[in-house]
XYZ file of C-alpha atoms in Angstrom:
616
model
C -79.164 -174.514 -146.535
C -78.630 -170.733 -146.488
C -76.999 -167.837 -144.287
C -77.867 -164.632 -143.745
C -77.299 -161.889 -145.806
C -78.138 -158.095 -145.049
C -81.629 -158.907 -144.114
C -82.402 -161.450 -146.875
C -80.771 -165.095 -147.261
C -78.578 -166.429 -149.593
C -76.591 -170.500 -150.447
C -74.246 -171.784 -152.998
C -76.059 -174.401 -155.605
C -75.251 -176.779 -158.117
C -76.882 -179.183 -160.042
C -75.952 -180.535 -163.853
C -76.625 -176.717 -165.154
C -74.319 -175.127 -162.392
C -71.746 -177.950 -161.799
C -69.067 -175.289 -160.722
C -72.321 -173.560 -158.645
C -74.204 -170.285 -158.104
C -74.035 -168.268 -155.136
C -77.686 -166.717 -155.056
C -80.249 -164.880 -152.705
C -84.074 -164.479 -152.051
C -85.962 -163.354 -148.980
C -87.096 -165.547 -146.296
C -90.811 -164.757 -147.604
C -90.140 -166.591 -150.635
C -88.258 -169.127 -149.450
C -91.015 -170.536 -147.280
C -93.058 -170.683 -151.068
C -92.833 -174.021 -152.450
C -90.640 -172.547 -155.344
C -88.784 -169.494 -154.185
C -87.695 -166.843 -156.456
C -83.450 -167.228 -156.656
C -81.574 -163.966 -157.750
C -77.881 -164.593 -158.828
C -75.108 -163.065 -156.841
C -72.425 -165.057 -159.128
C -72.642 -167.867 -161.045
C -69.423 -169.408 -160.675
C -69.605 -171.424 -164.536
C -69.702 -168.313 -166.202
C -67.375 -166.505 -164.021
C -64.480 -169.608 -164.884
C -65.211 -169.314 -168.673
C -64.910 -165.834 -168.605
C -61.602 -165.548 -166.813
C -60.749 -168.683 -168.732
C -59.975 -170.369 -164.800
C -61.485 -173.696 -163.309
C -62.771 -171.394 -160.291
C -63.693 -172.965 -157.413
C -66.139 -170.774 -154.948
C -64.531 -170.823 -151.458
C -67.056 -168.393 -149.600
C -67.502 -164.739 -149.105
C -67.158 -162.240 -145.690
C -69.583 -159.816 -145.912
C -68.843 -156.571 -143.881
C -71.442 -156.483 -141.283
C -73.655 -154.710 -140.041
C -74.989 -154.069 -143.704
C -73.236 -156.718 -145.040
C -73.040 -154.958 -148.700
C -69.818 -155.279 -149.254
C -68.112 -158.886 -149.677
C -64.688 -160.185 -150.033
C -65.434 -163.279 -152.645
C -62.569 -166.122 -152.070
C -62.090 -168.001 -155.198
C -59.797 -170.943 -155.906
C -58.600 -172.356 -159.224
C -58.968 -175.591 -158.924
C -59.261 -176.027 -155.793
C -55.983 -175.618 -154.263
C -55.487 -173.391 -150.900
C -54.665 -170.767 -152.403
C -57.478 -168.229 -153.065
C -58.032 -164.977 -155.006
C -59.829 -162.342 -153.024
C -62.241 -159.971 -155.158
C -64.403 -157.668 -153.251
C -68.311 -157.564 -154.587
C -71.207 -155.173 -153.940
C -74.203 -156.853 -153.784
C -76.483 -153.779 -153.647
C -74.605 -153.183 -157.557
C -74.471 -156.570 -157.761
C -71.024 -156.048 -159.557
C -67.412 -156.744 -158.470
C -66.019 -153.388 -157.013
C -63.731 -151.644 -159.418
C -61.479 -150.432 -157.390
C -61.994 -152.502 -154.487
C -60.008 -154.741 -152.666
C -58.288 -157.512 -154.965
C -55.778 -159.797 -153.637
C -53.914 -161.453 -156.142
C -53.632 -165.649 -155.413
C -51.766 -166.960 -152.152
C -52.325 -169.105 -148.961
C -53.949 -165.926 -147.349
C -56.498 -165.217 -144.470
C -58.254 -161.626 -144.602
C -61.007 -159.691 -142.358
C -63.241 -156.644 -142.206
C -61.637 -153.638 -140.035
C -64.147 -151.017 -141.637
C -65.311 -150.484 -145.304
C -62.173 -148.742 -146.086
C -59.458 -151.460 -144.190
C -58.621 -154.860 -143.883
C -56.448 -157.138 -142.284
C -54.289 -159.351 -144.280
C -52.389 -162.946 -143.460
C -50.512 -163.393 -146.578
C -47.296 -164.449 -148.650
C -45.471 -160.907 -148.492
C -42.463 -162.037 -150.660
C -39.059 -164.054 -148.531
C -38.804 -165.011 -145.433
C -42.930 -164.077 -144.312
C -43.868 -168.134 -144.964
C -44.345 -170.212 -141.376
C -41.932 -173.897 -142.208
C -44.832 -175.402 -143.010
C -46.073 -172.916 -145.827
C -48.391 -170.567 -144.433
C -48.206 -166.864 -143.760
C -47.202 -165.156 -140.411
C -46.738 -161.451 -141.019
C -50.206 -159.603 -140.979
C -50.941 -156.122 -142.417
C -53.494 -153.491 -142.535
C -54.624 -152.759 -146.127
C -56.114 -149.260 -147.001
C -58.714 -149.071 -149.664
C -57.244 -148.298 -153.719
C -53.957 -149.005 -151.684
C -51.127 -151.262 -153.444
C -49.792 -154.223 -151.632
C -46.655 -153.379 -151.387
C -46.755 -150.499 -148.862
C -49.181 -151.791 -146.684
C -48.372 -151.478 -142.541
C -47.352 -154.241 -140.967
C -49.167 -155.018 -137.506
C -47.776 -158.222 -136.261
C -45.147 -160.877 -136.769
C -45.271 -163.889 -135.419
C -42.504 -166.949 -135.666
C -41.439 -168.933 -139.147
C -40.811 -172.093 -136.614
C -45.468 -171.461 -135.958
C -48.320 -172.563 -138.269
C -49.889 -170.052 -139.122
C -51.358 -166.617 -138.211
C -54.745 -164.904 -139.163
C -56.141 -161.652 -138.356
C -59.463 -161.244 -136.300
C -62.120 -158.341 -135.178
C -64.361 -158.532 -132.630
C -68.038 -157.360 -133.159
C -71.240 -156.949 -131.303
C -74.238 -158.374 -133.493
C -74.503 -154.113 -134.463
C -71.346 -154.150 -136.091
C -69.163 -151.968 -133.402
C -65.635 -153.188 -133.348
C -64.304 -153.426 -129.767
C -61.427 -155.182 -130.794
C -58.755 -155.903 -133.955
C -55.850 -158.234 -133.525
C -54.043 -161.337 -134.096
C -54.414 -164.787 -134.004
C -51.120 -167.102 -133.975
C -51.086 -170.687 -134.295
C -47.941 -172.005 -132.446
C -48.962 -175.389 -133.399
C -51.764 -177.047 -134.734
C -53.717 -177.184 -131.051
C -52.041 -174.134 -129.692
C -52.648 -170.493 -130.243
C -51.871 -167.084 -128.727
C -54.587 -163.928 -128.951
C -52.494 -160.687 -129.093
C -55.128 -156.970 -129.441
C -53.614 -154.601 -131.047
C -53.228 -150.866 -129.021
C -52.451 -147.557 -129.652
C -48.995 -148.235 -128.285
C -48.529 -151.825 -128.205
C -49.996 -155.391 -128.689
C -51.328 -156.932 -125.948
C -50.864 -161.188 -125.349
C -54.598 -161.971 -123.667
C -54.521 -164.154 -120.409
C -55.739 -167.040 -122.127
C -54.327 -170.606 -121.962
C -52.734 -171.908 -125.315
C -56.203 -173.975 -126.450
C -58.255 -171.636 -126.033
C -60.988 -170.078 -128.940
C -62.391 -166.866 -128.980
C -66.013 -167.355 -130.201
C -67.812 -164.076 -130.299
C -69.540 -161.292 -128.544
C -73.314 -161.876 -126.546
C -75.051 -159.705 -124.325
C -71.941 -157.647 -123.912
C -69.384 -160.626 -123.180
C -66.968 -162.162 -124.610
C -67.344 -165.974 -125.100
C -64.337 -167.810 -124.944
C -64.371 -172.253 -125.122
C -61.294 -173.978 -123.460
C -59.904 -177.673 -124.370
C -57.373 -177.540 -121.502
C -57.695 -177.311 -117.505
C -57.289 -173.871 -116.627
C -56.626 -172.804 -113.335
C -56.762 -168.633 -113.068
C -56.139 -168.525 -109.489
C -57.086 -170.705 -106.346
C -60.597 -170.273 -106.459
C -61.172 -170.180 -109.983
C -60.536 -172.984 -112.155
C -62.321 -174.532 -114.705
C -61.604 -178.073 -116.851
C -61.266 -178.867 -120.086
C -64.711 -178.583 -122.658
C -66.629 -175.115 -120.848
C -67.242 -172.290 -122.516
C -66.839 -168.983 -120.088
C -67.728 -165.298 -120.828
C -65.919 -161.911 -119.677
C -68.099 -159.004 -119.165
C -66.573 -156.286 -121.634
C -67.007 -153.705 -119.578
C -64.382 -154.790 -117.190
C -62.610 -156.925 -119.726
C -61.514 -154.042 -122.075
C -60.128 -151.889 -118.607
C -57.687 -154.653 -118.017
C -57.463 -157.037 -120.547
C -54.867 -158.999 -118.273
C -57.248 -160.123 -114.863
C -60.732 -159.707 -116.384
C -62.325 -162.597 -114.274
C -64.927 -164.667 -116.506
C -68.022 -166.918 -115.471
C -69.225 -170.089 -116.466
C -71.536 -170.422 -118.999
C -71.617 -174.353 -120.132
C -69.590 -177.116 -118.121
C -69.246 -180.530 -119.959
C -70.020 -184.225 -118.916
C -68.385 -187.164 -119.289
C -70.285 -187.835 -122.570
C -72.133 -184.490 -122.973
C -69.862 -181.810 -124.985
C -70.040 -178.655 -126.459
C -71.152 -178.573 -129.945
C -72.521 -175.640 -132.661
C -73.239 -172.420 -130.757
C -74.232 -169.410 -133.374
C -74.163 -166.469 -131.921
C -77.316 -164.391 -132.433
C -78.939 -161.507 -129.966
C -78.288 -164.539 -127.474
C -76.620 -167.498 -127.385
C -77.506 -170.463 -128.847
C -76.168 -173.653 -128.461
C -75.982 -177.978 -129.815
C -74.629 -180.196 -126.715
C -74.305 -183.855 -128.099
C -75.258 -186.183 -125.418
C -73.658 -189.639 -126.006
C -73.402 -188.235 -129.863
C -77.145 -187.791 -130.073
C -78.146 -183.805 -129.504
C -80.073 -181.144 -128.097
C -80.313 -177.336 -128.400
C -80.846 -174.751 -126.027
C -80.681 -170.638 -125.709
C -78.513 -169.212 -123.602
C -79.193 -166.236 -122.053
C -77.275 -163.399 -119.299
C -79.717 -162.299 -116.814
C -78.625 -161.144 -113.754
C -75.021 -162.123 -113.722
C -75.907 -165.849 -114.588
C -76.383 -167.636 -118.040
C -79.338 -169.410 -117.791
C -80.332 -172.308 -120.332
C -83.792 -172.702 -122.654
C -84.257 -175.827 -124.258
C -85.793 -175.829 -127.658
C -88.402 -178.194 -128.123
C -87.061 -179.918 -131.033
C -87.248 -184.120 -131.678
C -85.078 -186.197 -129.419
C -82.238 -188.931 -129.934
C -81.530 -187.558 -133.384
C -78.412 -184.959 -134.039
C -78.870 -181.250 -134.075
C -76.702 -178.843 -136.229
C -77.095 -174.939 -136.082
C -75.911 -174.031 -139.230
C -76.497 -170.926 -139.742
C -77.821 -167.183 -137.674
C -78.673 -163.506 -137.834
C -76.289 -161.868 -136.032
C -78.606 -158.730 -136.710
C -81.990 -160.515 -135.050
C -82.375 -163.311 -133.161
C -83.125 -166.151 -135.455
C -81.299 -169.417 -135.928
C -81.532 -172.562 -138.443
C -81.149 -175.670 -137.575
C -80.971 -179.314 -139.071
C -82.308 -182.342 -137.048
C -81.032 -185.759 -138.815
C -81.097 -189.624 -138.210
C -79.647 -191.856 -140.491
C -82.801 -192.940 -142.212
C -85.054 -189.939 -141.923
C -84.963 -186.573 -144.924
C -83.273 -184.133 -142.748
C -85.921 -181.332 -142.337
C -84.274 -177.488 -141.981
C -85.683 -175.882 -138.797
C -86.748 -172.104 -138.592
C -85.973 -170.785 -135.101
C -87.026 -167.320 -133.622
C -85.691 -167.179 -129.872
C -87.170 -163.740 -129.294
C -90.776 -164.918 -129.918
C -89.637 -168.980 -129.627
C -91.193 -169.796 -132.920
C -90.266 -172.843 -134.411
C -91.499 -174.086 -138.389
C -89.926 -176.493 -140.585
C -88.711 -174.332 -143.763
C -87.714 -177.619 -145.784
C -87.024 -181.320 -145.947
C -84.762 -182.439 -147.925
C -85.445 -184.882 -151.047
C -85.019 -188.819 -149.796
C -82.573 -190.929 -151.889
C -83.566 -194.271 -150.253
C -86.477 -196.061 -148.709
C -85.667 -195.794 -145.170
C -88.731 -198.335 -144.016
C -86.700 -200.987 -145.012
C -83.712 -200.335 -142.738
C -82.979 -199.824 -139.050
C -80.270 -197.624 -137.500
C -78.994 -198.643 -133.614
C -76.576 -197.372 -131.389
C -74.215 -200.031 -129.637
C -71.348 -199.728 -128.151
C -67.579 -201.959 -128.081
C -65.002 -202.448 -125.702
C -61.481 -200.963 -127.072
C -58.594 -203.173 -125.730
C -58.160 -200.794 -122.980
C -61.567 -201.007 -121.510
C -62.986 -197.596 -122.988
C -66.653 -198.065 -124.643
C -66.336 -196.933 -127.884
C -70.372 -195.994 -129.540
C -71.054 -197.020 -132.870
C -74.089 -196.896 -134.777
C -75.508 -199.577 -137.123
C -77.621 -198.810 -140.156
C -79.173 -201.966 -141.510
C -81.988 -204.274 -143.470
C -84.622 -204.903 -140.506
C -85.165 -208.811 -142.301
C -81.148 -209.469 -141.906
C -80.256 -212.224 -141.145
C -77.755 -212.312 -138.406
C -74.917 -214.803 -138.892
C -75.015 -214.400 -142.473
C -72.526 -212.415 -144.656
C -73.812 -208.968 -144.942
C -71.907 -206.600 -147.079
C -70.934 -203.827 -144.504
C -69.378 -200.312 -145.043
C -67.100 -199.507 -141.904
C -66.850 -195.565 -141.537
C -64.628 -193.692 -138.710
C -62.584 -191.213 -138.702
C -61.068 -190.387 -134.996
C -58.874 -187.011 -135.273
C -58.435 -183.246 -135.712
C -61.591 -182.914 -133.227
C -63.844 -183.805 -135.756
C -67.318 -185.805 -134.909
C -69.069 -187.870 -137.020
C -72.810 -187.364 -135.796
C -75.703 -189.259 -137.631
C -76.227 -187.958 -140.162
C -78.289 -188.862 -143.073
C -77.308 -191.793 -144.855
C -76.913 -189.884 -148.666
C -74.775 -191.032 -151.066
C -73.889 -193.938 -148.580
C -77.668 -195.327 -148.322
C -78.418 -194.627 -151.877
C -75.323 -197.433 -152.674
C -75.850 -199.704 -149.799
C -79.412 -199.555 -148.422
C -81.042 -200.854 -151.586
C -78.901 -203.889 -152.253
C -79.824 -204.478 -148.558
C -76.161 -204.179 -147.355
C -75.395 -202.049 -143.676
C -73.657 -199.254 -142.874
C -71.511 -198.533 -139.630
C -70.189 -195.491 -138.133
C -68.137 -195.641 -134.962
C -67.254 -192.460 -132.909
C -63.455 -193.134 -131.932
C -60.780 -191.727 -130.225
C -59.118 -188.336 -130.640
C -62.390 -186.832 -132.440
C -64.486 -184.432 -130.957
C -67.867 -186.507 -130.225
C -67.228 -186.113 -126.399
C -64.956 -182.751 -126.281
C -61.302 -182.015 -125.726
C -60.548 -185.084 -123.292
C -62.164 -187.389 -125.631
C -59.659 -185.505 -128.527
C -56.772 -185.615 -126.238
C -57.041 -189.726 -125.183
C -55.239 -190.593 -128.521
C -52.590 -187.606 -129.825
C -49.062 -189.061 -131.088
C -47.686 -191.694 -128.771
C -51.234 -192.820 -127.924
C -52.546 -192.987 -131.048
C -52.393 -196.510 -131.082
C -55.689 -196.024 -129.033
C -57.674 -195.138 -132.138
C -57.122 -198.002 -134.117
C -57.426 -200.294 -131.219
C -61.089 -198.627 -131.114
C -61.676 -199.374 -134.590
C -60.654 -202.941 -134.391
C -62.889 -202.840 -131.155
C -65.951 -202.241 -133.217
C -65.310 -204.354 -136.229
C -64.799 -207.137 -133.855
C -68.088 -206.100 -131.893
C -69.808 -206.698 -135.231
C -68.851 -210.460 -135.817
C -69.951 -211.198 -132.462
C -72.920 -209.853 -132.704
C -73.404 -211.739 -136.049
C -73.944 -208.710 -137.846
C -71.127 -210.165 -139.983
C -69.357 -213.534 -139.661
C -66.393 -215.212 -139.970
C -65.703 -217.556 -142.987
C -65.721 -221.243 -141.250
C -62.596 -222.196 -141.982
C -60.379 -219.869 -140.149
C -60.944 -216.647 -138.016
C -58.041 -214.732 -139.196
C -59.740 -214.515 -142.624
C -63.018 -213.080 -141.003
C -65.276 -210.625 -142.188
C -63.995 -210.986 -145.787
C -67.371 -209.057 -146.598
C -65.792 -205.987 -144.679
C -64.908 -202.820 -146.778
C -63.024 -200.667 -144.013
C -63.794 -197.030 -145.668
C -62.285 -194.918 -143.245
C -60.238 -192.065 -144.674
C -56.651 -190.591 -142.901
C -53.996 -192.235 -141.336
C -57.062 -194.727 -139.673
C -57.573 -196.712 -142.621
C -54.772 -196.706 -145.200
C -51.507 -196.812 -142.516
C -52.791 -198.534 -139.562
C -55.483 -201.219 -138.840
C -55.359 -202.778 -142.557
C -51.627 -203.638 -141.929
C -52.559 -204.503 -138.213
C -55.498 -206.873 -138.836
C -54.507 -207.676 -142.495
C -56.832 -210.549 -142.665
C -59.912 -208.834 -142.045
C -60.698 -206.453 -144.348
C -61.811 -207.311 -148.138
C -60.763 -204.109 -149.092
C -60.014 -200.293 -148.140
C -60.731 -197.035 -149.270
C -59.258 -193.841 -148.137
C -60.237 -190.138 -148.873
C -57.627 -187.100 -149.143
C -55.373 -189.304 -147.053
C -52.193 -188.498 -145.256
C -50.598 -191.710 -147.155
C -47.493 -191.270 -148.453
C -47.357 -187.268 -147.508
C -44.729 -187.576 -145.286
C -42.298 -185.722 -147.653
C -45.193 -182.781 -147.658
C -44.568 -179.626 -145.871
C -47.935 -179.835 -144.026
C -46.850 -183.615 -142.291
C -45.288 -180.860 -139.991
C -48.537 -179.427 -138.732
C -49.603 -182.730 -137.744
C -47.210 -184.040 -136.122
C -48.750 -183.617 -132.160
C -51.867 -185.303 -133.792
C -49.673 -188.482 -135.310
C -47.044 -190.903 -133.964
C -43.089 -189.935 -134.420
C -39.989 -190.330 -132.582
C -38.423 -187.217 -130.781
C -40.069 -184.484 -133.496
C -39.748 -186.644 -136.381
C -42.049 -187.970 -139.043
C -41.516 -191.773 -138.712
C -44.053 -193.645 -137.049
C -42.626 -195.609 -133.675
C -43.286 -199.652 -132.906
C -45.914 -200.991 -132.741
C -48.396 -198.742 -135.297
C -47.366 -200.332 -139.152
C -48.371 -198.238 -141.831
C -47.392 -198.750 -145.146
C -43.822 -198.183 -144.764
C -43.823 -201.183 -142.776
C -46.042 -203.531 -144.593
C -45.288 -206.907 -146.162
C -46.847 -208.366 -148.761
C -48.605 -211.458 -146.754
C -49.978 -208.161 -144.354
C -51.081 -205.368 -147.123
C -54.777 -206.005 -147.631
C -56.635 -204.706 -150.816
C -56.322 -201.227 -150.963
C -57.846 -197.955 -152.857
C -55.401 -195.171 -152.823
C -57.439 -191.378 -152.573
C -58.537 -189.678 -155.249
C -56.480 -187.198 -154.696
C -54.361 -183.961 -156.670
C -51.470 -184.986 -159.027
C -49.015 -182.763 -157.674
C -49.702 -184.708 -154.210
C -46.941 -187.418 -152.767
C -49.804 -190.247 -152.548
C -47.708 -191.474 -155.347
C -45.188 -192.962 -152.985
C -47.894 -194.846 -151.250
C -48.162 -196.393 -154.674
C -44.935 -197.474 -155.094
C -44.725 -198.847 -152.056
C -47.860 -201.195 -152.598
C -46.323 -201.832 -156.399
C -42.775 -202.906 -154.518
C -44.981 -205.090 -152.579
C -46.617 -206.662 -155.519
C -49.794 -205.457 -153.892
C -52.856 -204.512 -156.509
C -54.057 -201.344 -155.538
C -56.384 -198.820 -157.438
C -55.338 -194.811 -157.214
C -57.696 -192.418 -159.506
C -55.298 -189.005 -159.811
C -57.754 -186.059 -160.003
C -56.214 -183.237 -162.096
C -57.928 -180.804 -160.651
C -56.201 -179.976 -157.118
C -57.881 -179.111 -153.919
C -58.277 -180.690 -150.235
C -61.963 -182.034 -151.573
C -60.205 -183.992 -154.210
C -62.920 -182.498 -156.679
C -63.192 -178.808 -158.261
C -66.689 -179.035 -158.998
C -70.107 -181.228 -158.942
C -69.289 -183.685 -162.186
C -65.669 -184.454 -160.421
C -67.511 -185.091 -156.887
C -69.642 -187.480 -158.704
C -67.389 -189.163 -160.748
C -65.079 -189.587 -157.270
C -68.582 -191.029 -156.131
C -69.046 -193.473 -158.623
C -65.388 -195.087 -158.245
C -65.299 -194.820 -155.014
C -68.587 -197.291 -155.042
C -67.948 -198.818 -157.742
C -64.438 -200.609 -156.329
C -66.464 -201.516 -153.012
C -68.930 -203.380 -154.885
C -66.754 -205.351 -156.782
C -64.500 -206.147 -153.905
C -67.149 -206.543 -151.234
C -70.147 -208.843 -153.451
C -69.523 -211.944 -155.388
């Protein structure tokens, strides 16, 4: 994989040389050579010895159009909290005297080459409840912190706030402002003006996207009605013409540009010299360009392979080219080259397989949820099993925050579990994003019962379709062969306490278990169950602070950071005499691993416990 960088391309690697990683460049020319010629930007292992810090590389903005000049995010450890350094890659050098943000929970953008905007812990009282900042400030170059004008303020009692600038693909700057997140699926857009700051018409979910063809796009995951003839419902994406738009930000009057169906939703859409766009269609994709002619967008589709999932991963804002990624479960996942101006389309790279897909089969079914919603699911598994025998099954599913699980190639997964001939399952539930914002919004807080009653759903869908089976003897021991790996609240608070009979074991990554204490629970809580604000879960969901030992199954605790409150999830399974494995990483960070030998090891456990627990 690789993004765009001032005309060339660069990616982050690591492998057992560069286990912290590299961030590196070369020129599309070479990369199409069967061994391209890497420069290194910064390699990441030799930065942390030098500044004696376990650094973490979390990404770069580079100022565009020229994108010379990049603010480097690093993280020690892992944590949130970054260090900012900015780095001129025509010097190839960190910038003396440029911009250097000393560490913090802290969001930061491009104004110009001499300013940028700055979310950040200013000292007392400029932290949201939840720990994040909500006082933003402009930030001269070679100027100190301390004096740097402040440009908005939003409210301790919101999430968050984070500057933004809106671009054209040139690099002109029509627009500077604010972000604030009232909650986490609520936000306000405020410009700022020569006199004032400016609140934009928009509803409270509601993203601004980018600049095409001289609109604005804008996606919306509520109804929205503007005015009696205009009205649009949740999942489009519309467009105001700038022109008009920046005369009166207030009643600029936008047009359609993609309308959702019941099981076809927005997806990637990288904004080059036109639009580009991924619309999963019953979580299987296809791609199209978008383009304004004439006061209508009109869609292109992109002859790429069918029934498989597309990704755009990465553009030039600059030209018109786009990558893409077409996967399967089964299949190397080739990287697509994409030029929309001339529609040329090449394969740039396939990436190495870690399995001998020939021997497996991956199908798309579908369960009925107890309230009568099909739920998909897709099955990867042997194509000799043997159906109404005992096949060792990993159960995957997430179902929140918006997120999808597409299909996606099998990895790590099919390296563990297609060669001992054991299957696979991913089901797309409730309150992700497979089918857009309606599909996210059928199972939020009182209703998130929903989700688990999916995931039951499909677990039960299995056994009758004697992909798995029941021991003989009694049906409330079933699937003993099942590992539920499901990370989140679905796995480790819900279903295993619900259907405690049924699962041989679970295993949960960077779960919410036993967080409740944690300052972030509060961000969550329109996503989760609570009564009247609160952070206890209401009849009839059990998690673990309701479990009894005859209904805690077998669990695996998350790798997680030592300073985390998983602990208490612990002690509750150790009051329960419940035997329970939890592998504290010392390194901190959301991905539970600072670098490529602590992903691996979290790898190797992780598979490790399943195979002990799920084969005799």
């Amino acid at each position: 994989m690789f993004r765009w960088n001032g005309g060339g391309l660069s990616n982050f690697s690591q492998d057992e040389n560069h286990v912290r990683g590299i961030w590196r460049r070369t020129t599309l020319d070479s990369y199409r050579g069967q061994d391209p010629h890497w420069e290194s930007i910064i390699d990441i292992d030799a930065l942390a010895v030098a500044d004696k810090k376990n650094w973490v590389f979390k990404g770069a903005s580079c100022l565009p159009p020229e994108e010379r000049l990049c603010l480097v995010h690093f993280s020690d450890g892992g944590k949130d909290a970054v260090r900012v350094r900015e780095f001129d890659l025509d010097t190839n050098a960190f910038v003396t005297t440029g911009f250097a943000l000393s560490e913090g929970k802290q969001a930061v953008s491009w104004v110009d080459r001499d300013a940028v905007l700055i979310a950040r812990d200013w000292g007392e009282g400029t932290l949201t409840q939840v720990g994040y900042p909500f006082v933003l400030k402009e930030l001269k170059r070679a100027q100190p912190l301390v004096p740097a004008r402040e440009v908005f303020r939003g409210e301790a009692t919101d999430t968050m706030a984070a500057p933004f600038v809106l671009r054209e693909n040139e690099g002109k700057v029509h627009a500077a402002g604010a972000m604030r997140a009232i909650s986490f699926v609520e936000q306000e857009y405020v410009l700022f003006g020569p006199n004032a700051s400016i609140k934009l018409n928009l509803p409270k979910k509601a993203n601004i996207s980018g600049i095409v063809s001289g609109r604005l796009l804008v996606t919306l995951d509520e109804d929205w009605i503007l005015s009696g003839s205009t009205r649009f419902a949740a999942g489009p994406m519309i467009s105001y013409g700038l022109g008009k738009w920046n005369k009166d930000l207030l009643r600029g009057m936008p047009s359609l540009v993609f309308q959702p169906e019941p099981r076809r939703a927005l997806s990637g859409f990288p904004v080059t010299k036109n639009l580009l766009m991924a619309s999963p269609d019953n979580v299987q994709s296809k791609a199209f360009i978008y383009r304004y002619d004439q006061g209508t967008w009109r869609a292109t589709p992109i002859p790429l392979p069918t029934n498989e999932n597309v990704s755009l991963s990465a553009a030039s804002e600059e030209t018109d080219v786009v990558q893409f990624t077409v996967s399967n479960y089964l299949e190397p996942t080739p990287l697509w080259y994409f030029d929309a101006a001339s529609e040329g389309l090449e394969i740039l790279r396939t990436i190495l397989p870690k399995f001998n897909p020939f021997r497996h089969v991956a199908e798309q079914f579908e369960a009925t949820s107890l309230d009568g919603t099909r739920i998909p699911y897709f099955l990867v598994r042997p194509k000799n099993a043997r159906f109404g025998a005992e096949i060792p099954t990993l159960l995957n599913g997430y179902g929140g925050f918006h997120a999808s699980l597409p299909a996606l190639l099998c990895g790590s997964d099919g390296a563990a579990l297609a060669g001992a001939g054991h299957a696979y399952v991913v089901a797309n539930l409730r309150s992700g994003g497979e089918f857009g914002p309606r599909w996210h919004e059928a199972a939020p807080a009182a209703t998130k019962q929903r989700t688990w009653d999916d995931f039951i759903a499909f677990a039960e869908d299995l056994m009758r379709r004697k992909v798995t089976s029941p021991r003989p003897w009694a049906w409330s021991s079933a699937a003993r062969e099942i590992c539920w790996w499901a990370p989140r609240l679905l796995s480790a608070e819900t279903a295993p306490t619900q259907r405690s009979g049924r699962w041989r074991c679970s295993t949960c990554f960077v779960s919410q278990v036993g967080c409740r204490l944690l300052l972030h629970r509060r961000i969550w809580r329109s996503r989760h169950p609570s009564s009247a604000g609160g952070s206890r879960p209401t009849h009839p969901i059990r998690s673990l602070s309701r479990a009894r030992p005859t209904q805690t199954p077998s669990f695996s605790l998350p790798p997680t950071a030592t300073a985390c409150m998983r602990r208490t999830a612990a002690a509750r399974l150790a009051a329960l005499g419940q035997p329970y494995y939890c592998y504290e990483n010392i390194d901190r960070g959301h991905s539970a691993a600072a670098n490529l030998t602590g992903y691996a090891r979290r790898l190797a456990l992780e598979y490790t416990y399943a195979a002990r627990r799920l084969v005799d």
